[in-house]
Amino acid sequence: MAMTMTKSDVRDLGLAERGKLRVEYAAQEMPVLALIRERFEREKPLSGMTVAACLHVTSETANLAITLKAGGADVYICASNPLSTQDDSAAHLVAHHQIPTFAIKGEDNDTYYQHINAVLDARPNITMDDGADTVSVIHKDRRDLVDNIVGGTEETTTGVIRLRSMEKEGVLLYPIVAVNDADTKHLFDNRYGTGQSTIDGMIRATNRLVAGKTFVVCGYGWCGRGVAMRAKGLGAHVVVTEIDPTKAIEAVLDGFQVMSIAEAARIGDFFCTLTGNKHVIRPEHFEVMKDGAIVANSGHFDIELDLNGLESISKARRHVRDFVDEYTLANGNNIYVLGEGRLVNLAAAEGHPSGVMDMSFANQALASEWMVKNGKSLERRVYAVPEELDKRVARLKLESMRIAIDKLTPEQEEYLNSWTIGT
Ligand code: NAD
Ligand code: ADE
């Protein structure tokens, strides 16, 4: 296909052929999104809409962008993290689909925000975020765009938390659908997707043996449960840290050892934070870690490890292999930090497998269609994905797996709807 001069900023358009193969390979595992794309091609539900998507620019996201374009949207895309872009997928979007893409793996903070602003220059009608950064820039610096916006969608837990706090303070200026909160998103993406890809990133970066080691998981929410489950599967002794007593009991009953981070810091070989919270691992914890400890984060922002604090107690730092920085402490111990403390599954591996992103991005596509239809009548609030859409994604996924489930008999339906029928 001919290369065009689509305005964009990607590393190298010469990577487009490799990106095409990668994106088509991912598509094979995304049957639900494919069905939506076929319908979008016929019905063009996003016709006339400009979508500003700030997502991890991966092969799966490329398939989503192609789907939105098939639905009639003008799609502009930038990265939702400076280290998560797949440069070949980005090049493919520009060269073969004429989708303006602004994302380069390893971009600095200034470039990251320039790219968000480049996408916002398109004056979007729909924003699509993973972490609420376009919403944040619009609300802080580009309020002139708000009148043009019908609504937005949000992919991740941290983004939804930010948006809910904006709603609570009464400062949210347009409606947003919390895609993260759909069952067919967080039950699978956050748990099984993060579970597998986080371990994948930690192993790819370090090539360390996990079996027989102590693996500390900080945060036992959806993502933490997935990582704990998979680390156990690889033969690690898994320790969980939490601040929520209920989640802590759940971890105990799931068979994990629960303790404070102060205690866990002394015994862990691997550490991974998945809390969405700040400075979960601090200098006093790094100071007591074993020589050679591996420390990573898979929560949305790079704030979970206090790396400035670690720097301040280190006498040397060197980059020892891709995505691995060695910090030598005053006591002589080395601590290895992965992916600069950015989400390790996207920095050091390829993010979640396509089979799980299929459901997340089916929700994104359906939520944007719903927003186009309903946005004008909505309030400036955070909305759930309508249950009907969530169940539709689940049904289509099951069908694609050729798995049949039962239907309620009329007798069962009557029983479930009745309070008078007893023994
Ligand atoms: P969640 O709310 O289900 O779980 C977070 C857990 O962390 C909660 O149980 C909370 O009690 C616990 N926690 C908070 N502060 C803590 C602390 N100081 N120490 C120990 N535990 C603490 O959220 P989630 O859906 O599991 O998401 C977690 C983070 O991962 C978010 O930032 C989210 O945006 C991100 N995320 C990343 C990916 C990825 O691809 N890496 C995918 C999905 C979500
Ligand atoms: N978030 C986690 N994994 C992802 C992927 N493969 N593509 C886009 N966003 C993601």
CSV table of C-alpha atoms and ligand atoms in Angstrom, one decimal:
chain,number,residue,atom,x,y,z
A,1,MET,CA,0.0,0.0,0.0
A,2,ALA,CA,1.3,3.5,-0.8
A,3,MET,CA,2.7,5.6,2.0
A,4,THR,CA,0.9,8.9,2.5
A,5,MET,CA,1.9,12.2,4.3
A,6,THR,CA,-0.5,11.8,7.2
A,7,LYS,CA,0.6,14.3,9.9
A,8,SER,CA,2.1,12.3,12.6
A,9,ASP,CA,5.1,11.8,14.9
A,10,VAL,CA,6.3,8.2,15.0
A,11,ARG,CA,9.8,6.7,15.3
A,12,ASP,CA,10.2,5.3,11.7
A,13,LEU,CA,7.7,4.8,9.0
A,14,GLY,CA,10.0,2.1,7.7
A,15,LEU,CA,8.7,-0.1,10.5
A,16,ALA,CA,5.2,-0.1,9.0
A,17,GLU,CA,5.5,-3.5,7.2
A,18,ARG,CA,6.6,-5.1,10.5
A,19,GLY,CA,3.7,-3.3,12.2
A,20,LYS,CA,1.2,-4.5,9.7
A,21,LEU,CA,2.1,-8.2,10.4
A,22,ARG,CA,2.0,-7.6,14.1
A,23,VAL,CA,-1.4,-5.9,14.0
A,24,GLU,CA,-2.9,-8.5,11.7
A,25,TYR,CA,-1.5,-11.3,14.0
A,26,ALA,CA,-3.2,-9.6,17.0
A,27,ALA,CA,-6.5,-9.3,15.0
A,28,GLN,CA,-6.7,-13.1,14.8
A,29,GLU,CA,-7.3,-13.2,18.6
A,30,MET,CA,-9.8,-10.3,18.5
A,31,PRO,CA,-13.0,-11.8,17.0
A,32,VAL,CA,-15.4,-9.7,19.0
A,33,LEU,CA,-13.8,-6.5,17.9
A,34,ALA,CA,-13.8,-7.9,14.3
A,35,LEU,CA,-17.6,-8.4,14.4
A,36,ILE,CA,-18.1,-4.9,15.7
A,37,ARG,CA,-15.8,-3.6,12.9
A,38,GLU,CA,-17.9,-5.4,10.3
A,39,ARG,CA,-21.1,-3.8,11.6
A,40,PHE,CA,-19.4,-0.4,12.0
A,41,GLU,CA,-18.4,-0.6,8.3
A,42,ARG,CA,-22.0,-1.1,7.3
A,43,GLU,CA,-23.7,1.3,9.7
A,44,LYS,CA,-21.0,4.1,10.2
A,45,PRO,CA,-22.3,5.0,13.7
A,46,LEU,CA,-19.3,7.3,14.3
A,47,SER,CA,-19.7,9.3,11.1
A,48,GLY,CA,-18.7,12.9,11.5
A,49,MET,CA,-17.0,12.3,14.9
A,50,THR,CA,-13.4,13.1,15.6
A,51,VAL,CA,-12.0,10.8,18.3
A,52,ALA,CA,-8.9,11.7,20.3
A,53,ALA,CA,-7.5,8.4,21.7
A,54,CYS,CA,-4.8,8.5,24.3
A,55,LEU,CA,-4.1,4.8,24.8
A,56,HIS,CA,-1.1,2.5,24.9
A,57,VAL,CA,-0.2,2.3,21.2
A,58,THR,CA,0.1,-1.4,20.7
A,59,SER,CA,-1.1,-3.9,18.0
A,60,GLU,CA,-4.4,-4.3,19.9
A,61,THR,CA,-4.9,-0.6,20.1
A,62,ALA,CA,-4.2,-0.3,16.4
A,63,ASN,CA,-7.1,-2.8,15.8
A,64,LEU,CA,-9.3,-0.6,17.9
A,65,ALA,CA,-8.3,2.5,16.0
A,66,ILE,CA,-9.0,0.8,12.7
A,67,THR,CA,-12.4,-0.3,14.0
A,68,LEU,CA,-13.3,3.3,15.0
A,69,LYS,CA,-12.2,4.5,11.6
A,70,ALA,CA,-14.3,1.8,10.0
A,71,GLY,CA,-17.2,3.3,12.0
A,72,GLY,CA,-16.8,6.6,10.2
A,73,ALA,CA,-14.7,8.4,12.8
A,74,ASP,CA,-11.6,10.6,12.2
A,75,VAL,CA,-9.2,9.0,14.7
A,76,TYR,CA,-6.2,10.7,16.2
A,77,ILE,CA,-4.0,8.8,18.5
A,78,CYS,CA,-1.3,9.4,21.0
A,79,ALA,CA,0.4,7.3,23.8
A,80,SER,CA,-0.9,7.1,27.3
A,81,ASN,CA,2.5,6.3,28.6
A,82,PRO,CA,6.0,7.4,27.4
A,83,LEU,CA,7.3,3.8,27.4
A,84,SER,CA,4.4,1.7,26.1
A,85,THR,CA,4.4,2.5,22.4
A,86,GLN,CA,5.1,-0.3,19.9
A,87,ASP,CA,6.9,1.8,17.2
A,88,ASP,CA,6.0,-0.6,14.4
A,89,SER,CA,2.3,-0.6,15.2
A,90,ALA,CA,2.4,3.2,15.3
A,91,ALA,CA,4.1,3.3,11.9
A,92,HIS,CA,1.5,0.9,10.4
A,93,LEU,CA,-1.4,3.1,11.6
A,94,VAL,CA,0.1,6.1,9.8
A,95,ALA,CA,1.4,4.5,6.6
A,96,HIS,CA,-1.4,2.0,5.9
A,97,HIS,CA,-4.5,3.5,7.6
A,98,GLN,CA,-3.7,7.3,7.4
A,99,ILE,CA,-4.5,7.5,11.1
A,100,PRO,CA,-2.6,10.5,12.6
A,101,THR,CA,-0.5,8.9,15.3
A,102,PHE,CA,1.8,10.8,17.8
A,103,ALA,CA,3.7,8.2,19.8
A,104,ILE,CA,7.4,7.2,20.2
A,105,LYS,CA,8.6,4.6,22.6
A,106,GLY,CA,10.9,6.3,25.1
A,107,GLU,CA,9.6,9.8,24.4
A,108,ASP,CA,10.4,12.4,27.2
A,109,ASN,CA,7.7,14.1,29.3
A,110,ASP,CA,7.6,17.2,27.2
A,111,THR,CA,7.1,15.2,24.0
A,112,TYR,CA,4.5,13.1,25.7
A,113,TYR,CA,2.4,16.2,26.4
A,114,GLN,CA,3.2,17.8,23.0
A,115,HIS,CA,1.7,14.6,21.5
A,116,ILE,CA,-1.4,14.9,23.6
A,117,ASN,CA,-1.8,18.5,22.5
A,118,ALA,CA,-1.2,17.5,18.9
A,119,VAL,CA,-4.1,15.1,19.1
A,120,LEU,CA,-6.3,17.6,20.9
A,121,ASP,CA,-5.6,20.1,18.1
A,122,ALA,CA,-8.0,18.0,16.0
A,123,ARG,CA,-10.8,19.4,18.2
A,124,PRO,CA,-12.3,16.0,19.2
A,125,ASN,CA,-15.9,15.2,19.8
A,126,ILE,CA,-15.0,12.1,21.8
A,127,THR,CA,-12.0,11.6,24.1
A,128,MET,CA,-10.8,8.0,24.8
A,129,ASP,CA,-8.3,7.8,27.6
A,130,ASP,CA,-6.2,5.2,29.5
A,131,GLY,CA,-5.4,7.2,32.7
A,132,ALA,CA,-7.4,10.4,32.0
A,133,ASP,CA,-4.6,12.5,30.7
A,134,THR,CA,-6.5,14.1,27.8
A,135,VAL,CA,-9.3,14.9,30.2
A,136,SER,CA,-6.8,16.5,32.6
A,137,VAL,CA,-5.1,18.6,29.9
A,138,ILE,CA,-8.5,19.7,28.5
A,139,HIS,CA,-9.7,20.7,32.0
A,140,LYS,CA,-6.5,22.5,32.9
A,141,ASP,CA,-5.3,24.1,29.7
A,142,ARG,CA,-7.7,23.7,26.8
A,143,ARG,CA,-11.2,24.5,28.0
A,144,ASP,CA,-12.0,26.0,24.6
A,145,LEU,CA,-12.4,22.4,23.4
A,146,VAL,CA,-15.2,21.5,25.8
A,147,ASP,CA,-18.1,22.9,23.7
A,148,ASN,CA,-17.2,20.5,20.9
A,149,ILE,CA,-17.0,17.4,23.1
A,150,VAL,CA,-19.9,15.0,23.3
A,151,GLY,CA,-18.3,12.8,25.9
A,152,GLY,CA,-15.4,10.4,26.6
A,153,THR,CA,-14.4,6.9,27.7
A,154,GLU,CA,-11.9,5.8,30.2
A,155,GLU,CA,-10.0,2.5,30.1
A,156,THR,CA,-8.3,2.1,33.5
A,157,THR,CA,-8.9,2.0,37.3
A,158,THR,CA,-6.6,5.0,38.0
A,159,GLY,CA,-8.3,7.1,35.3
A,160,VAL,CA,-11.8,6.3,36.7
A,161,ILE,CA,-10.6,7.3,40.2
A,162,ARG,CA,-9.3,10.6,38.8
A,163,LEU,CA,-12.6,11.2,37.0
A,164,ARG,CA,-14.8,10.3,40.0
A,165,SER,CA,-12.9,12.8,42.0
A,166,MET,CA,-13.5,15.4,39.4
A,167,GLU,CA,-17.2,14.5,39.4
A,168,LYS,CA,-17.3,14.7,43.2
A,169,GLU,CA,-15.7,18.2,43.2
A,170,GLY,CA,-18.2,19.3,40.5
A,171,VAL,CA,-15.5,20.2,38.0
A,172,LEU,CA,-16.0,17.5,35.4
A,173,LEU,CA,-17.1,19.3,32.2
A,174,TYR,CA,-18.5,16.4,30.1
A,175,PRO,CA,-19.8,12.8,30.6
A,176,ILE,CA,-17.4,9.9,30.5
A,177,VAL,CA,-18.1,6.1,30.4
A,178,ALA,CA,-16.0,4.1,32.8
A,179,VAL,CA,-15.1,1.2,30.5
A,180,ASN,CA,-12.8,-0.2,33.2
A,181,ASP,CA,-15.8,-1.0,35.4
A,182,ALA,CA,-17.5,-3.2,32.8
A,183,ASP,CA,-17.3,-6.8,34.0
A,184,THR,CA,-16.0,-7.9,30.6
A,185,LYS,CA,-13.1,-5.4,31.2
A,186,HIS,CA,-11.7,-5.6,34.7
A,187,LEU,CA,-12.6,-9.2,35.5
A,188,PHE,CA,-10.4,-10.3,32.5
A,189,ASP,CA,-8.1,-7.5,31.5
A,190,ASN,CA,-7.0,-6.4,34.9
A,191,ARG,CA,-6.8,-9.9,36.4
A,192,TYR,CA,-5.8,-12.3,33.6
A,193,GLY,CA,-4.2,-9.7,31.3
A,194,THR,CA,-2.1,-7.9,33.9
A,195,GLY,CA,-1.5,-11.3,35.6
A,196,GLN,CA,0.2,-12.8,32.6
A,197,SER,CA,1.8,-9.7,31.0
A,198,THR,CA,3.3,-8.4,34.2
A,199,ILE,CA,5.1,-11.7,34.8
A,200,ASP,CA,6.0,-11.7,31.2
A,201,GLY,CA,7.6,-8.3,31.4
A,202,MET,CA,9.5,-9.1,34.6
A,203,ILE,CA,10.9,-12.3,33.1
A,204,ARG,CA,11.7,-10.8,29.7
A,205,ALA,CA,13.6,-8.0,31.4
A,206,THR,CA,15.5,-10.1,33.9
A,207,ASN,CA,15.5,-13.7,32.7
A,208,ARG,CA,15.6,-14.7,36.4
A,209,LEU,CA,14.2,-18.0,37.7
A,210,VAL,CA,10.9,-17.4,39.6
A,211,ALA,CA,10.5,-20.9,41.0
A,212,GLY,CA,11.5,-21.2,44.6
A,213,LYS,CA,11.7,-17.4,45.0
A,214,THR,CA,9.6,-15.1,47.2
A,215,PHE,CA,7.5,-12.8,45.1
A,216,VAL,CA,5.9,-9.8,46.8
A,217,VAL,CA,2.7,-8.5,45.3
A,218,CYS,CA,1.7,-5.0,46.6
A,219,GLY,CA,-2.1,-4.5,46.3
A,220,TYR,CA,-4.6,-7.4,46.0
A,221,GLY,CA,-7.1,-5.7,43.7
A,222,TRP,CA,-8.0,-7.1,40.3
A,223,CYS,CA,-4.5,-6.7,38.9
A,224,GLY,CA,-2.7,-7.9,42.1
A,225,ARG,CA,-4.9,-11.0,42.2
A,226,GLY,CA,-3.9,-11.9,38.7
A,227,VAL,CA,-0.1,-11.4,39.3
A,228,ALA,CA,-0.2,-13.4,42.6
A,229,MET,CA,-2.0,-16.2,40.9
A,230,ARG,CA,0.5,-16.4,38.0
A,231,ALA,CA,3.5,-16.0,40.2
A,232,LYS,CA,2.3,-19.0,42.3
A,233,GLY,CA,1.8,-20.9,39.1
A,234,LEU,CA,5.5,-20.4,38.3
A,235,GLY,CA,6.4,-21.9,41.7
A,236,ALA,CA,7.1,-18.7,43.7
A,237,HIS,CA,6.2,-18.3,47.4
A,238,VAL,CA,3.8,-15.4,47.1
A,239,VAL,CA,3.5,-12.7,49.7
A,240,VAL,CA,0.8,-10.0,49.5
A,241,THR,CA,0.8,-6.5,51.1
A,242,GLU,CA,-2.5,-4.6,51.4
A,243,ILE,CA,-4.1,-1.6,53.2
A,244,ASP,CA,-7.7,-2.9,52.9
A,245,PRO,CA,-8.5,-5.5,55.6
A,246,THR,CA,-11.0,-7.4,53.4
A,247,LYS,CA,-8.7,-7.8,50.5
A,248,ALA,CA,-6.0,-8.9,53.0
A,249,ILE,CA,-8.3,-11.7,54.3
A,250,GLU,CA,-9.1,-12.7,50.7
A,251,ALA,CA,-5.4,-13.0,50.0
A,252,VAL,CA,-4.9,-15.2,53.1
A,253,LEU,CA,-7.9,-17.4,52.1
A,254,ASP,CA,-6.5,-17.7,48.6
A,255,GLY,CA,-3.4,-19.2,50.1
A,256,PHE,CA,-1.0,-16.3,50.2
A,257,GLN,CA,1.1,-15.0,53.1
A,258,VAL,CA,0.0,-11.4,54.0
A,259,MET,CA,2.3,-9.0,55.9
A,260,SER,CA,3.3,-5.3,55.9
A,261,ILE,CA,5.6,-4.0,53.2
A,262,ALA,CA,8.2,-3.3,56.0
A,263,GLU,CA,8.4,-7.1,56.7
A,264,ALA,CA,8.0,-8.2,53.1
A,265,ALA,CA,10.9,-5.9,52.0
A,266,ARG,CA,13.3,-8.1,54.0
A,267,ILE,CA,12.3,-11.4,52.4
A,268,GLY,CA,11.3,-10.7,48.8
A,269,ASP,CA,13.3,-11.6,45.7
A,270,PHE,CA,10.8,-10.0,43.3
A,271,PHE,CA,8.5,-7.1,44.1
A,272,CYS,CA,5.6,-5.7,42.0
A,273,THR,CA,3.3,-2.8,42.9
A,274,LEU,CA,-0.2,-2.8,41.5
A,275,THR,CA,-2.0,-0.4,43.8
A,276,GLY,CA,-2.7,2.9,41.9
A,277,ASN,CA,-1.2,4.5,45.0
A,278,LYS,CA,1.9,6.6,45.6
A,279,HIS,CA,5.3,5.6,47.2
A,280,VAL,CA,4.2,2.1,48.2
A,281,ILE,CA,7.9,1.1,48.3
A,282,ARG,CA,10.1,3.7,49.9
A,283,PRO,CA,13.8,4.2,50.9
A,284,GLU,CA,13.3,2.5,54.2
A,285,HIS,CA,12.1,-0.6,52.3
A,286,PHE,CA,14.8,-0.5,49.7
A,287,GLU,CA,17.4,-0.3,52.4
A,288,VAL,CA,16.5,-3.6,54.0
A,289,MET,CA,16.0,-5.6,50.7
A,290,LYS,CA,18.2,-8.5,49.8
A,291,ASP,CA,21.1,-8.0,47.5
A,292,GLY,CA,19.8,-8.5,43.9
A,293,ALA,CA,16.2,-7.8,44.6
A,294,ILE,CA,14.1,-7.1,41.5
A,295,VAL,CA,11.6,-4.3,41.8
A,296,ALA,CA,8.8,-3.4,39.3
A,297,ASN,CA,5.5,-1.6,39.1
A,298,SER,CA,2.5,-2.5,37.0
A,299,GLY,CA,0.1,0.2,38.3
A,300,HIS,CA,-0.8,3.0,35.9
A,301,PHE,CA,1.5,5.8,36.9
A,302,ASP,CA,5.2,5.6,37.8
A,303,ILE,CA,4.6,6.9,41.3
A,304,GLU,CA,4.3,3.6,43.2
A,305,LEU,CA,8.1,3.2,43.7
A,306,ASP,CA,9.8,6.1,45.3
A,307,LEU,CA,12.7,6.2,42.8
A,308,ASN,CA,13.9,9.7,43.9
A,309,GLY,CA,14.2,8.3,47.4
A,310,LEU,CA,16.0,5.2,46.1
A,311,GLU,CA,18.4,7.5,44.2
A,312,SER,CA,19.1,9.4,47.3
A,313,ILE,CA,20.3,6.3,49.2
A,314,SER,CA,22.3,4.9,46.3
A,315,LYS,CA,26.0,5.5,45.7
A,316,ALA,CA,25.8,4.4,42.1
A,317,ARG,CA,23.4,3.6,39.3
A,318,ARG,CA,23.9,2.0,35.9
A,319,HIS,CA,21.8,0.7,33.1
A,320,VAL,CA,22.7,-3.1,33.0
A,321,ARG,CA,20.3,-4.4,30.3
A,322,ASP,CA,17.2,-3.3,28.5
A,323,PHE,CA,14.7,-2.1,31.0
A,324,VAL,CA,16.9,-2.9,34.0
A,325,ASP,CA,18.6,-0.2,36.2
A,326,GLU,CA,21.0,-1.3,38.9
A,327,TYR,CA,21.1,0.9,42.0
A,328,THR,CA,24.0,0.2,44.4
A,329,LEU,CA,23.1,1.2,47.9
A,330,ALA,CA,25.5,2.5,50.5
A,331,ASN,CA,25.4,-0.9,52.2
A,332,GLY,CA,26.8,-2.4,49.0
A,333,ASN,CA,23.5,-4.2,48.0
A,334,ASN,CA,22.2,-4.0,44.4
A,335,ILE,CA,18.6,-3.3,43.7
A,336,TYR,CA,17.3,-3.8,40.1
A,337,VAL,CA,14.5,-1.5,39.0
A,338,LEU,CA,12.6,-2.5,35.9
A,339,GLY,CA,11.2,-0.2,33.2
A,340,GLU,CA,12.0,3.0,35.2
A,341,GLY,CA,9.1,2.1,37.4
A,342,ARG,CA,6.6,2.5,34.6
A,343,LEU,CA,4.1,-0.3,34.0
A,344,VAL,CA,6.4,-3.2,33.4
A,345,ASN,CA,4.0,-5.2,31.2
A,346,LEU,CA,4.0,-2.6,28.6
A,347,ALA,CA,7.5,-1.2,29.1
A,348,ALA,CA,9.3,-4.5,29.0
A,349,ALA,CA,6.8,-6.8,27.2
A,350,GLU,CA,3.8,-6.3,24.9
A,351,GLY,CA,1.0,-5.6,27.3
A,352,HIS,CA,-2.0,-7.8,27.7
A,353,PRO,CA,-2.5,-10.6,25.1
A,354,SER,CA,-4.9,-9.7,22.3
A,355,GLY,CA,-7.4,-12.3,23.4
A,356,VAL,CA,-8.2,-10.2,26.5
A,357,MET,CA,-7.9,-6.8,24.9
A,358,ASP,CA,-10.6,-8.1,22.5
A,359,MET,CA,-13.2,-7.6,25.3
A,360,SER,CA,-11.7,-4.4,26.6
A,361,PHE,CA,-11.7,-2.7,23.2
A,362,ALA,CA,-15.0,-4.2,22.2
A,363,ASN,CA,-16.3,-2.3,25.3
A,364,GLN,CA,-14.5,0.9,24.1
A,365,ALA,CA,-16.0,0.7,20.6
A,366,LEU,CA,-19.5,0.1,21.9
A,367,ALA,CA,-19.1,2.7,24.6
A,368,SER,CA,-18.1,5.3,22.1
A,369,GLU,CA,-21.1,4.4,19.9
A,370,TRP,CA,-23.3,4.7,22.9
A,371,MET,CA,-21.8,8.1,23.8
A,372,VAL,CA,-22.4,9.4,20.3
A,373,LYS,CA,-26.1,8.3,20.5
A,374,ASN,CA,-26.7,9.5,24.1
A,375,GLY,CA,-24.0,12.0,25.0
A,376,LYS,CA,-26.2,15.1,24.4
A,377,SER,CA,-28.7,14.0,27.0
A,378,LEU,CA,-26.2,12.9,29.6
A,379,GLU,CA,-25.0,14.9,32.7
A,380,ARG,CA,-21.4,15.8,33.5
A,381,ARG,CA,-20.9,12.5,35.3
A,382,VAL,CA,-19.0,9.2,35.1
A,383,TYR,CA,-21.3,6.6,33.7
A,384,ALA,CA,-21.2,2.8,33.8
A,385,VAL,CA,-21.1,0.8,30.6
A,386,PRO,CA,-24.7,-0.2,30.1
A,387,GLU,CA,-25.2,-3.8,31.2
A,388,GLU,CA,-26.7,-4.8,27.9
A,389,LEU,CA,-23.4,-3.8,26.1
A,390,ASP,CA,-21.3,-5.6,28.8
A,391,LYS,CA,-23.4,-8.8,28.4
A,392,ARG,CA,-23.2,-8.5,24.6
A,393,VAL,CA,-19.4,-8.5,24.7
A,394,ALA,CA,-19.5,-11.6,27.0
A,395,ARG,CA,-21.9,-13.5,24.7
A,396,LEU,CA,-19.9,-12.7,21.6
A,397,LYS,CA,-16.7,-13.8,23.3
A,398,LEU,CA,-18.3,-17.1,24.3
A,399,GLU,CA,-19.6,-17.6,20.8
A,400,SER,CA,-16.2,-17.0,19.4
A,401,MET,CA,-14.8,-19.6,21.8
A,402,ARG,CA,-17.6,-22.0,20.6
A,403,ILE,CA,-18.8,-22.4,24.2
A,404,ALA,CA,-22.6,-22.8,24.8
A,405,ILE,CA,-24.2,-22.0,28.1
A,406,ASP,CA,-27.7,-22.8,29.4
A,407,LYS,CA,-30.8,-20.7,29.2
A,408,LEU,CA,-33.2,-20.2,32.1
A,409,THR,CA,-36.3,-22.5,31.8
A,410,PRO,CA,-39.6,-20.6,32.3
A,411,GLU,CA,-40.0,-22.4,35.6
A,412,GLN,CA,-36.5,-21.2,36.7
A,413,GLU,CA,-37.3,-17.7,35.6
A,414,GLU,CA,-40.5,-17.7,37.6
A,415,TYR,CA,-38.7,-19.1,40.6
A,416,LEU,CA,-36.0,-16.4,40.5
A,417,ASN,CA,-38.6,-13.6,40.2
A,418,SER,CA,-40.8,-14.8,43.0
A,419,TRP,CA,-40.6,-14.3,46.7
A,420,THR,CA,-43.5,-16.5,47.6
A,421,ILE,CA,-42.1,-19.8,46.4
A,422,GLY,CA,-40.3,-21.6,49.3
A,423,THR,CA,-39.6,-25.2,50.1
B,1,NAD,P1,-8.0,-2.1,42.5
B,1,NAD,O1,-8.6,-0.9,43.1
B,1,NAD,O2,-8.8,-3.3,42.2
B,1,NAD,O3,-6.8,-2.6,43.4
B,1,NAD,C1,-5.8,-1.8,44.0
B,1,NAD,C2,-5.5,-2.4,45.4
B,1,NAD,O4,-4.4,-1.8,45.9
B,1,NAD,C3,-6.6,-2.3,46.4
B,1,NAD,O5,-7.0,-3.5,46.9
B,1,NAD,C4,-6.1,-1.3,47.4
B,1,NAD,O6,-6.6,-1.6,48.7
B,1,NAD,C5,-4.6,-1.7,47.3
B,1,NAD,N1,-3.7,-0.6,47.9
B,1,NAD,C6,-3.8,0.7,47.8
B,1,NAD,N2,-2.8,1.3,48.4
B,1,NAD,C7,-1.9,0.3,48.9
B,1,NAD,C8,-0.7,0.3,49.6
B,1,NAD,N3,-0.1,1.4,50.0
B,1,NAD,N4,-0.2,-0.9,49.8
B,1,NAD,C9,-0.8,-2.1,49.4
B,1,NAD,N5,-2.0,-2.1,48.8
B,1,NAD,C10,-2.5,-0.9,48.5
B,1,NAD,O7,-7.2,-1.6,41.2
B,1,NAD,P2,-6.7,-2.5,39.9
B,1,NAD,O8,-7.8,-2.6,38.9
B,1,NAD,O9,-6.1,-3.7,40.5
B,1,NAD,O10,-5.6,-1.5,39.3
B,1,NAD,C11,-4.4,-1.3,40.0
B,1,NAD,C12,-3.5,-0.3,39.2
B,1,NAD,O11,-3.1,-1.0,38.0
B,1,NAD,C13,-4.2,1.0,38.8
B,1,NAD,O12,-3.3,2.0,38.7
B,1,NAD,C14,-4.7,0.6,37.3
B,1,NAD,O13,-5.0,1.8,36.6
B,1,NAD,C15,-3.5,-0.2,36.9
B,1,NAD,N6,-3.8,-1.1,35.7
B,1,NAD,C16,-2.6,-1.5,35.0
B,1,NAD,C17,-2.8,-2.3,34.0
B,1,NAD,C18,-1.5,-2.7,33.2
B,1,NAD,O14,-1.7,-3.0,32.0
B,1,NAD,N7,-0.4,-2.7,33.8
B,1,NAD,C19,-4.0,-2.9,33.6
B,1,NAD,C20,-5.1,-2.5,34.4
B,1,NAD,C21,-5.0,-1.6,35.5
B,2,ADE,N1,-3.2,-2.2,28.4
B,2,ADE,C1,-2.6,-3.4,28.8
B,2,ADE,N2,-2.3,-4.1,27.8
B,2,ADE,C2,-2.6,-3.4,26.7
B,2,ADE,C3,-2.4,-3.7,25.3
B,2,ADE,N3,-1.9,-4.9,24.8
B,2,ADE,N4,-2.9,-2.8,24.4
B,2,ADE,C4,-3.4,-1.6,24.9
B,2,ADE,N5,-3.6,-1.3,26.1
B,2,ADE,C5,-3.2,-2.2,27.0
